[in-house]
CSV table of C-alpha atoms in Angstrom, one decimal:
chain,number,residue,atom,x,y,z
A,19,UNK,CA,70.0,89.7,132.0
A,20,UNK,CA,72.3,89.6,128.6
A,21,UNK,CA,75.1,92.3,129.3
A,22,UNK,CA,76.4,94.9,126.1
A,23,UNK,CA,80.4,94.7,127.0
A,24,UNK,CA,81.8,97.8,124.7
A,25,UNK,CA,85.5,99.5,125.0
A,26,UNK,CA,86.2,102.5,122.4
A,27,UNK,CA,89.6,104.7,121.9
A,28,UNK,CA,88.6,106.9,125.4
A,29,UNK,CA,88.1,103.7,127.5
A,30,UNK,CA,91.6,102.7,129.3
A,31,UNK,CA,93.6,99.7,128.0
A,32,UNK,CA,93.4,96.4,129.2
A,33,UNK,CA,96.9,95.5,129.9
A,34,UNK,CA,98.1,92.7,127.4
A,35,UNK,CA,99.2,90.4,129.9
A,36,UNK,CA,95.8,90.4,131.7
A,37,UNK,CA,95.3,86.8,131.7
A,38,UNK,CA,98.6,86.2,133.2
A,39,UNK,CA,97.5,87.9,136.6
A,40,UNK,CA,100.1,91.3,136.0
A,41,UNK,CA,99.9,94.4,138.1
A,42,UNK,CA,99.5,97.3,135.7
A,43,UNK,CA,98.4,100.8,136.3
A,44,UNK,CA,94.9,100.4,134.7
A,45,UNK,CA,93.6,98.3,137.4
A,46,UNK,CA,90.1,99.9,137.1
A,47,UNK,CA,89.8,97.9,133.9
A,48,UNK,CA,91.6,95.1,135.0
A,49,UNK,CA,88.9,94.1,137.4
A,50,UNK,CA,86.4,95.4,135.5
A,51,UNK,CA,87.5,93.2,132.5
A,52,UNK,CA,88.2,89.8,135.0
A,53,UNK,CA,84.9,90.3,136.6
A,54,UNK,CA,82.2,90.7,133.3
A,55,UNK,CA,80.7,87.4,132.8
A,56,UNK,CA,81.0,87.5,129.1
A,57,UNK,CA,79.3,84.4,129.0
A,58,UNK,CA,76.3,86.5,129.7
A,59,UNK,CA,77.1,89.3,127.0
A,60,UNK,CA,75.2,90.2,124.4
A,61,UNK,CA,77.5,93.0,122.4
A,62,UNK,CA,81.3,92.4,122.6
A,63,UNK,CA,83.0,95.4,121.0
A,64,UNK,CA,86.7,96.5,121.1
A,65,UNK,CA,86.6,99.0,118.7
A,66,UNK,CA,88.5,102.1,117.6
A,67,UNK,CA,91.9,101.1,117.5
A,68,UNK,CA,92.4,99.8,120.8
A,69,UNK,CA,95.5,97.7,121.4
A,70,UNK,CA,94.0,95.3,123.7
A,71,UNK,CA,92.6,93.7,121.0
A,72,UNK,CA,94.8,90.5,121.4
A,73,UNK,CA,94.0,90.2,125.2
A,74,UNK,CA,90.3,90.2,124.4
A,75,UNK,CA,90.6,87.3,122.0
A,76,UNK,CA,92.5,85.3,124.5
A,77,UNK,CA,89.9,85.7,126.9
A,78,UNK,CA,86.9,85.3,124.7
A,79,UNK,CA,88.2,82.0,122.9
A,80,UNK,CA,88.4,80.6,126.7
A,81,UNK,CA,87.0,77.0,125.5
A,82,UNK,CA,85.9,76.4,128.8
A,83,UNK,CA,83.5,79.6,128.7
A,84,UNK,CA,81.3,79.7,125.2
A,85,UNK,CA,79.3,82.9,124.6
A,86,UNK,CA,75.8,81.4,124.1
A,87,UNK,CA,74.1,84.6,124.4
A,88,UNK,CA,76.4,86.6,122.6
A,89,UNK,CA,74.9,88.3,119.5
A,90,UNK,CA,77.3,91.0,118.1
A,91,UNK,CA,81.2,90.8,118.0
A,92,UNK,CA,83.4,93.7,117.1
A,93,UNK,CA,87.1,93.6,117.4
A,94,UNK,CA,89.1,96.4,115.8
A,95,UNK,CA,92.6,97.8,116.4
A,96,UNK,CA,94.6,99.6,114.1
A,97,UNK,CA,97.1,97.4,111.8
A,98,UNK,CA,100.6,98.3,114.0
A,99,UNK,CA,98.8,96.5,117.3
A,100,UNK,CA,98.3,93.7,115.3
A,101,UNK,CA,102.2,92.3,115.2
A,102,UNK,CA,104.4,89.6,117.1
A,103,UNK,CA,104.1,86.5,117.7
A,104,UNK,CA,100.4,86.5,119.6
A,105,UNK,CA,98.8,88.0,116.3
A,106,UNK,CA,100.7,85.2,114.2
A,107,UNK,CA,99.4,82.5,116.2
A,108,UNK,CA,96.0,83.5,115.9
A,109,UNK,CA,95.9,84.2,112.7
A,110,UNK,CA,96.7,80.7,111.7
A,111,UNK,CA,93.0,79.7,112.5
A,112,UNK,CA,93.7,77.3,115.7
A,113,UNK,CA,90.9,75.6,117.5
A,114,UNK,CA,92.5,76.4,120.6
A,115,UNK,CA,91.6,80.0,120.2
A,116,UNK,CA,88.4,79.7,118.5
A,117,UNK,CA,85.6,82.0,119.8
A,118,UNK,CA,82.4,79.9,120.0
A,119,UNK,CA,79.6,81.5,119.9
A,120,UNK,CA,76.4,79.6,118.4
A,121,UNK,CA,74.0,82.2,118.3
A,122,UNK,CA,76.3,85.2,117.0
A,123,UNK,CA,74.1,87.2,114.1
A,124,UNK,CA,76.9,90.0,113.3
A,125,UNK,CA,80.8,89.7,113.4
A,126,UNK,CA,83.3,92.3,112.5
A,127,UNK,CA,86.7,92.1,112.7
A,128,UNK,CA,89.1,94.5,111.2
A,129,UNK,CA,93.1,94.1,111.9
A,130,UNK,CA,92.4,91.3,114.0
A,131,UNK,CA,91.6,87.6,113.2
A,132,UNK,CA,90.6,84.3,115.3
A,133,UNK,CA,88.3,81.4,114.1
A,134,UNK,CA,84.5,82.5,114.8
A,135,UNK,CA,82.5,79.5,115.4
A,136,UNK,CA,79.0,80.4,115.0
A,137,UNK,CA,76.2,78.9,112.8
A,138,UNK,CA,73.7,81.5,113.4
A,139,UNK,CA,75.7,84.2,111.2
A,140,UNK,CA,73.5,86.5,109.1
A,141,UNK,CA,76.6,89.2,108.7
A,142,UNK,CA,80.6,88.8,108.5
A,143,UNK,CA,83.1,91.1,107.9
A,144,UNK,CA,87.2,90.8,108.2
A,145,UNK,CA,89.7,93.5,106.9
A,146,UNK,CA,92.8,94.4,107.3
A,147,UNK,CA,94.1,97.6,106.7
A,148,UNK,CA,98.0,96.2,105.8
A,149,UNK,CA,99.7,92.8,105.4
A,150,UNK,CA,100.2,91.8,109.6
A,151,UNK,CA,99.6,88.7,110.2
A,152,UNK,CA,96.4,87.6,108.3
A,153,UNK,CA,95.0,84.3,108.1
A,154,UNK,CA,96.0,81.7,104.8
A,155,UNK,CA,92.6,81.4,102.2
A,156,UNK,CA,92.7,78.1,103.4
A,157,UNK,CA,92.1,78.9,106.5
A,158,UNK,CA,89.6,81.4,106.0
A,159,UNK,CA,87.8,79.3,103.8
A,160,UNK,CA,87.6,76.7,106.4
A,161,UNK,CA,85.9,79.0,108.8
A,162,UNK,CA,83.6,79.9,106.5
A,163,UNK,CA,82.6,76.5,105.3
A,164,UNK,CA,81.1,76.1,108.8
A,165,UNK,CA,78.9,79.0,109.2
A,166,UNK,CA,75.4,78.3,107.9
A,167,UNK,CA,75.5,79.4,104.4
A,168,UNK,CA,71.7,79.0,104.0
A,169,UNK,CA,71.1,81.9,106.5
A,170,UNK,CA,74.4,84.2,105.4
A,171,UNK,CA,73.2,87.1,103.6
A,172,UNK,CA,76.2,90.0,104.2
A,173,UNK,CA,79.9,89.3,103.4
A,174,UNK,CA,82.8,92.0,103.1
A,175,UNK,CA,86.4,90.6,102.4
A,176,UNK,CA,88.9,93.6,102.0
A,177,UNK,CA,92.7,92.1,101.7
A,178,UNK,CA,91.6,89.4,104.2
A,179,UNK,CA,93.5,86.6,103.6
A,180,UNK,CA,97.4,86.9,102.3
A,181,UNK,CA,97.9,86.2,98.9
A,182,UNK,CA,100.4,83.4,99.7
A,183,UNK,CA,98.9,79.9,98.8
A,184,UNK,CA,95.9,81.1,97.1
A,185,UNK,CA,94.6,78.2,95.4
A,186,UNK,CA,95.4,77.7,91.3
A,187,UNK,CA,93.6,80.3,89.0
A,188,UNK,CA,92.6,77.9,86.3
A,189,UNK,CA,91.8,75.0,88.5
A,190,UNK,CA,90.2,75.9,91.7
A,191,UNK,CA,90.6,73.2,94.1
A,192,UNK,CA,88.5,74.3,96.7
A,193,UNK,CA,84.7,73.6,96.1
A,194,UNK,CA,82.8,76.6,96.2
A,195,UNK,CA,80.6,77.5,98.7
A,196,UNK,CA,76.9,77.7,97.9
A,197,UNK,CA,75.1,80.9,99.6
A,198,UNK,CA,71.3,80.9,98.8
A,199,UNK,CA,70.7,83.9,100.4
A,200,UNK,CA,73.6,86.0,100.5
A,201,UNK,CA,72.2,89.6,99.6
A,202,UNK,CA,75.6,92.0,99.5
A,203,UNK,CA,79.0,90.9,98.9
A,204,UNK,CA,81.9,93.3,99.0
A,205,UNK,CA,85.6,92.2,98.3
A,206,UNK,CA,88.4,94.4,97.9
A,207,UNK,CA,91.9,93.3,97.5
A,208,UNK,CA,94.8,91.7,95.0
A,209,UNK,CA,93.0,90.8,91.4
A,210,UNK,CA,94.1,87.3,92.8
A,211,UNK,CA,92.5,87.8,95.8
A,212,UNK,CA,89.0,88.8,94.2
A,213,UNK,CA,89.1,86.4,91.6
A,214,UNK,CA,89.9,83.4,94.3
A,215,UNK,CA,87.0,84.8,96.3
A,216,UNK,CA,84.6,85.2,93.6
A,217,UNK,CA,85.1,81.7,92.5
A,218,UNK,CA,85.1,80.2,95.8
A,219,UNK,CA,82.0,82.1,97.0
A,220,UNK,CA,78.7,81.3,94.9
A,221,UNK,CA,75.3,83.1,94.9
A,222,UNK,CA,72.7,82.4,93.4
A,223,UNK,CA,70.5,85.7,94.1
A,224,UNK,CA,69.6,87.5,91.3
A,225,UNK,CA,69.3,91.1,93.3
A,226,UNK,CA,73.0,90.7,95.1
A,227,UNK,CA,74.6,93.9,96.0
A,228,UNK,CA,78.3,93.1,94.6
A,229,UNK,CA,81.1,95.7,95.4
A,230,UNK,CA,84.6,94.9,94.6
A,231,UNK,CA,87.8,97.0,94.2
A,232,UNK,CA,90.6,95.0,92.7
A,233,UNK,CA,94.1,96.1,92.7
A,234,UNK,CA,95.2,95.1,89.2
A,235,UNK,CA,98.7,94.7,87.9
A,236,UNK,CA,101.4,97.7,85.9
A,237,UNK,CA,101.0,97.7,82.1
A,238,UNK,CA,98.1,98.0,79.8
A,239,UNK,CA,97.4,94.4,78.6
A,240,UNK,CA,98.3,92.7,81.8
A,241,UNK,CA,95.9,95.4,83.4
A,242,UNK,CA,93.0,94.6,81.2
A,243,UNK,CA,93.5,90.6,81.2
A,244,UNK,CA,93.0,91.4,85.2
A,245,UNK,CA,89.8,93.3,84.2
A,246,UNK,CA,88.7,90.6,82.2
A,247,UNK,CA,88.8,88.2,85.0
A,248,UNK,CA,87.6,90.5,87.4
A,249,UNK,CA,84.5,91.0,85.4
A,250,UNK,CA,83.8,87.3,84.4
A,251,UNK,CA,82.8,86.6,87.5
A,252,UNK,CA,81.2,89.3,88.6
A,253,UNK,CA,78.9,88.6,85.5
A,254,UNK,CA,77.9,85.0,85.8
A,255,UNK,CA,74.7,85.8,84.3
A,256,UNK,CA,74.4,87.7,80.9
A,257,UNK,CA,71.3,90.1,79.4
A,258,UNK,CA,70.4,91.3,82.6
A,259,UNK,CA,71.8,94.8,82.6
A,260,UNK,CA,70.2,97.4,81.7
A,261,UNK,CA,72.1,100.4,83.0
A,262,UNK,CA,76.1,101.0,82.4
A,263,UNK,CA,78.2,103.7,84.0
A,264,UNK,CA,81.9,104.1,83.0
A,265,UNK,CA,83.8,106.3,85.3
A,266,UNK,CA,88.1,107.3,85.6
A,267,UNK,CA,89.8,109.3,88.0
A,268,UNK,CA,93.3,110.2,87.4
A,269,UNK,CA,94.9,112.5,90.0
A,270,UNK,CA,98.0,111.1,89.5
A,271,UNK,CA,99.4,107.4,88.6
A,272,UNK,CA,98.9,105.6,91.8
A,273,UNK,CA,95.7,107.2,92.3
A,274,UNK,CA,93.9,106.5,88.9
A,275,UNK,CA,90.7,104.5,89.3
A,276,UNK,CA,88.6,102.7,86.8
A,277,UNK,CA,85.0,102.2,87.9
A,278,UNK,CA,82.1,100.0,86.1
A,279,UNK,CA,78.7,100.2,87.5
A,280,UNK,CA,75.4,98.5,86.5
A,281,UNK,CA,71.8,98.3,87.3
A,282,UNK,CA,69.2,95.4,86.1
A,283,UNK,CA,66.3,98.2,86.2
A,284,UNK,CA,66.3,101.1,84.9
A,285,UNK,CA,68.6,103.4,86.3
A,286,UNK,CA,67.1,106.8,88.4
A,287,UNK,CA,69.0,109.2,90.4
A,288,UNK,CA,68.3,107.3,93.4
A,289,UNK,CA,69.2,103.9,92.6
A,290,UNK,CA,72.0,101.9,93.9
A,291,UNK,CA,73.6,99.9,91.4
A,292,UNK,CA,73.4,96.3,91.5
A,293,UNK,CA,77.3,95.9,91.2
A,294,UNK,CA,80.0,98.5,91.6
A,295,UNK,CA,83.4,97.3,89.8
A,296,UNK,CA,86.6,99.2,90.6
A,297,UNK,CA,90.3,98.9,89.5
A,298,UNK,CA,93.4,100.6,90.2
A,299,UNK,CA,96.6,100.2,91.3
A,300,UNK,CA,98.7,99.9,87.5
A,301,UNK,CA,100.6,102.6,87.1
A,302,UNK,CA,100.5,102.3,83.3
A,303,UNK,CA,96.7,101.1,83.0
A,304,UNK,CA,94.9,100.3,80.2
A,305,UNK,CA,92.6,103.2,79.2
A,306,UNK,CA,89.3,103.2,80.5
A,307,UNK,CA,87.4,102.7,77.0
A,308,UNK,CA,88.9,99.4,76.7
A,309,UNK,CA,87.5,98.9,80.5
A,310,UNK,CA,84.8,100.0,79.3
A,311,UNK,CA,84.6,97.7,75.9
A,312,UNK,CA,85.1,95.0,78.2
A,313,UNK,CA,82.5,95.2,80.3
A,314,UNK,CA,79.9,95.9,77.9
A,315,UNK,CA,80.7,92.8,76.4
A,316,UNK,CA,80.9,90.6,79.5
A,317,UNK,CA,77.8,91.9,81.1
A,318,UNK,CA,76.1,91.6,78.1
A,319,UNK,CA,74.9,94.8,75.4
A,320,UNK,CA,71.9,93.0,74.3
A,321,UNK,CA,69.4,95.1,76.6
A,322,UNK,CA,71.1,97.9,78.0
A,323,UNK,CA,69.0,101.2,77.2
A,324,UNK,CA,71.3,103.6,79.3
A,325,UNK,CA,74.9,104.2,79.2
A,326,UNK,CA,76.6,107.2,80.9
A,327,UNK,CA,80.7,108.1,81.7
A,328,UNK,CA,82.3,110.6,84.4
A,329,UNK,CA,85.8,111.2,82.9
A,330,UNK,CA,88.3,113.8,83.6
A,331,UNK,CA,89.2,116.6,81.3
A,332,UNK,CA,92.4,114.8,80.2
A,333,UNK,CA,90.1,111.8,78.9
A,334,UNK,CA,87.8,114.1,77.0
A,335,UNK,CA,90.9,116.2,74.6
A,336,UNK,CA,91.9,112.6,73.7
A,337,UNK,CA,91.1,112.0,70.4
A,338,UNK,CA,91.5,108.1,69.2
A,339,UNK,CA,88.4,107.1,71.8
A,340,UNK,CA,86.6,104.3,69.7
A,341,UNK,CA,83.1,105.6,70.1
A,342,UNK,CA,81.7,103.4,67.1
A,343,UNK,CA,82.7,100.4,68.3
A,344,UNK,CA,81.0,101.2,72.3
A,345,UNK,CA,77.9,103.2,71.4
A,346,UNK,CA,77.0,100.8,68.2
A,347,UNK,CA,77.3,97.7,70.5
A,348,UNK,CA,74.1,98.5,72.6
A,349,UNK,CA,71.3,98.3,70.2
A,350,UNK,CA,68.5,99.1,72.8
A,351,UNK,CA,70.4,102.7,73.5
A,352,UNK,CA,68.1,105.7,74.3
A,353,UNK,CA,69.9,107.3,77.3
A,354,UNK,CA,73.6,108.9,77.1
A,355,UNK,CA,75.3,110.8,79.3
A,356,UNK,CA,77.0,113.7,78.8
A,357,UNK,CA,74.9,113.6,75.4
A,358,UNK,CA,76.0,117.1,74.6
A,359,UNK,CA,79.8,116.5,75.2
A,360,UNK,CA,80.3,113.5,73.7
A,361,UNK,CA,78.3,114.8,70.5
A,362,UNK,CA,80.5,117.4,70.8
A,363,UNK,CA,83.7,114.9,70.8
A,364,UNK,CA,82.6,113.1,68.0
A,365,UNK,CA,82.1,116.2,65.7
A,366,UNK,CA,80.5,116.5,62.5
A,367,UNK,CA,79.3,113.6,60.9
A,368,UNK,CA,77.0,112.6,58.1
A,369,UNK,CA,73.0,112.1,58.6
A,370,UNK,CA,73.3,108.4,57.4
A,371,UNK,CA,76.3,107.9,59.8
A,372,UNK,CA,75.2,104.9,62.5
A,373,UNK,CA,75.8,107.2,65.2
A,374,UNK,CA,74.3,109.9,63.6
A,375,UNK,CA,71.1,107.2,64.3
A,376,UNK,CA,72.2,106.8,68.0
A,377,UNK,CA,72.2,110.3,68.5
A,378,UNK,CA,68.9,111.0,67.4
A,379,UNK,CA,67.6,108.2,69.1
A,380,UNK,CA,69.4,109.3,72.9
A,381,UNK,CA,68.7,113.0,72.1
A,382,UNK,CA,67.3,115.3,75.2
A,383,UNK,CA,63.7,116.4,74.8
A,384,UNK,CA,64.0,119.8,73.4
């Protein structure tokens, strides 16, 4: 009978030097621990910050045990148990502490890291909350060459590989990896980090769920060329869009957040959007019209029909916002939000004006 093995925060701690036969004071879960057959699990999860995180990956990589009937692997700790030399070693991706496990449908690992062999994956995830020891992208990429990309369909990435050794920018020299049926794909890290990702991981659904954050870089060009890049790929296709929403949050300079999000229907109040863009980190960003610009242009204008913005009050008293250049790029138009305010912004302008045109044409019914 398959066994669910699961440890949270209130459980007690396996000692870290478990597998090296040490007396400790938590011999309940000592022998508990020694005596599962996790050879016959079906759940593994360490989970909630435990710090035995590291002894469990010791034991589970056991070459001479393979999990064949283990389905779901969790490992998370919090970032300050993953340190020393233990967490360096496996980080770097070794066979010898591999956890096989061929017919392993969900892994998540978060502060933690050990090669997963599996080919059965339909799910992955690996974050890290802080830069311990992570693996190379080299290394990840390796692992990730040998699941079975045909069946992968859930990936989330977030500041999982160290930016060290990321391969060029202009000449990838990894081949990417083709993922038929990958349906979500969330990446959140370095604009180095995203880009290398994006490039190295290829879908070729047209319905993907694609959520990135990207921390871009200080000053207002170098901030947007990030954008740019960031966007590029996200957008491999163009004149599918139909929906755009532009939003900034400001609450102070390390906090300020840049947000792009589309839809290829026609956007309702309860519809997720296809892809969810966010920047921030730049302490001197570039303003979010020219974010804004940007992606309108990338994404393609051609047959969007709704375009909406959630800015703070600072972004609506400023005055030089090029509203001709954004509004007269989407020639479909008929939806804008906040219609009233940014009317309002504009001010008065002539009846033969073109976005005296747009307005009538996005006007609420009376």
């Amino acid at each position: 009978m398959p066994l669910d093995y699961i440890l949270t925060a209130d459980s007690p701690t396996l000692p870290m030097t478990s597998f090296m036969d040490s007396i400790t004071d938590h011999e309940l879960i000592y022998e508990f621990f020694c005596n599962t057959p996790m050879e016959r699990c079906r759940v593994v999860e360490v989970r909630e910050g435990r710090s035995d995180v590291i002894s469990h990956i010791r034991e589970l990589s056991d070459s001479l045990k393979p999990l064949p009937h283990l389905e779901r692997l969790t490992l998370h700790t919090w970032s300050w148990n993953w340190e020393g030399a233990r967490a360096r070693l496996f980080a770097q991706g070794m066979d010898t502490f591999a956890i096989s496990a061929p017919n392993c449908t969900h892994v998540h690992l978060h502060n933690a890291f050990t090669t997963i062999r599996s080919r059965s994956l339909l799910s992955f995830t690996l974050r890290f909350d802080s830069e311990s020891p992570r693996p190379t992208f080299r290394v990840l990429y390796r692992m990730m060459s040998a699941f079975d990309a045909n069946i992968l369909q859930h990936i989330e990435l977030a500041y999982a590989a160290s930016d060290l050794d990321l391969p060029g920018v202009q000449t990838p020299c990894l081949p990417p990896i083709e993922l038929p049926n990958l349906r979500s794909l969330r990446v959140e890290g370095s604009t180095s980090f995203v880009t290398t990702v994006l490039r190295t991981l290829a879908w070729s659904r047209r319905d993907i769920r694609l959520r990135v954050k990207a921390w871009t870089v200080n000053g207002p060009e170098d901030c947007l060329n990030d954008q740019h890049q960031v966007l590029r790929l996200c957008y491999p296709r163009r004149h599918e869009t139909l929906g755009v929403h532009v939003g900034h949050v400001d609450e102070y300079a390390h906090a300020q957040q840049t947000s792009v999000c589309t839809w290829s229907e026609t956007p309702s109040g309860d519809l997720k959007p296809d892809r969810s863009i966010t920047f921030s980190g730049a302490l001197n960003p570039c303003p979010w019209h020219s974010t804004a610009a940007a992606a309108i242009s990338i994404c393609g204008p051609e047959e969007v029909i709704a375009f909406s913005l959630s800015l703070t009050e600072a972004d609506w008293k400023e005055r030089t916002i090029p509203w001709d250049t954004l509004l007269t790029s989407l020639p479909k138009l008929y939806f804008l939000h906040p219609f009233d305010r940014i009317q309002a912004h504009v001010g008065p302008i002539p009846d033969t004006h073109v976005l005296a045109t747009i307005f009538r044409s996005c006007a609420p019914p009376l």
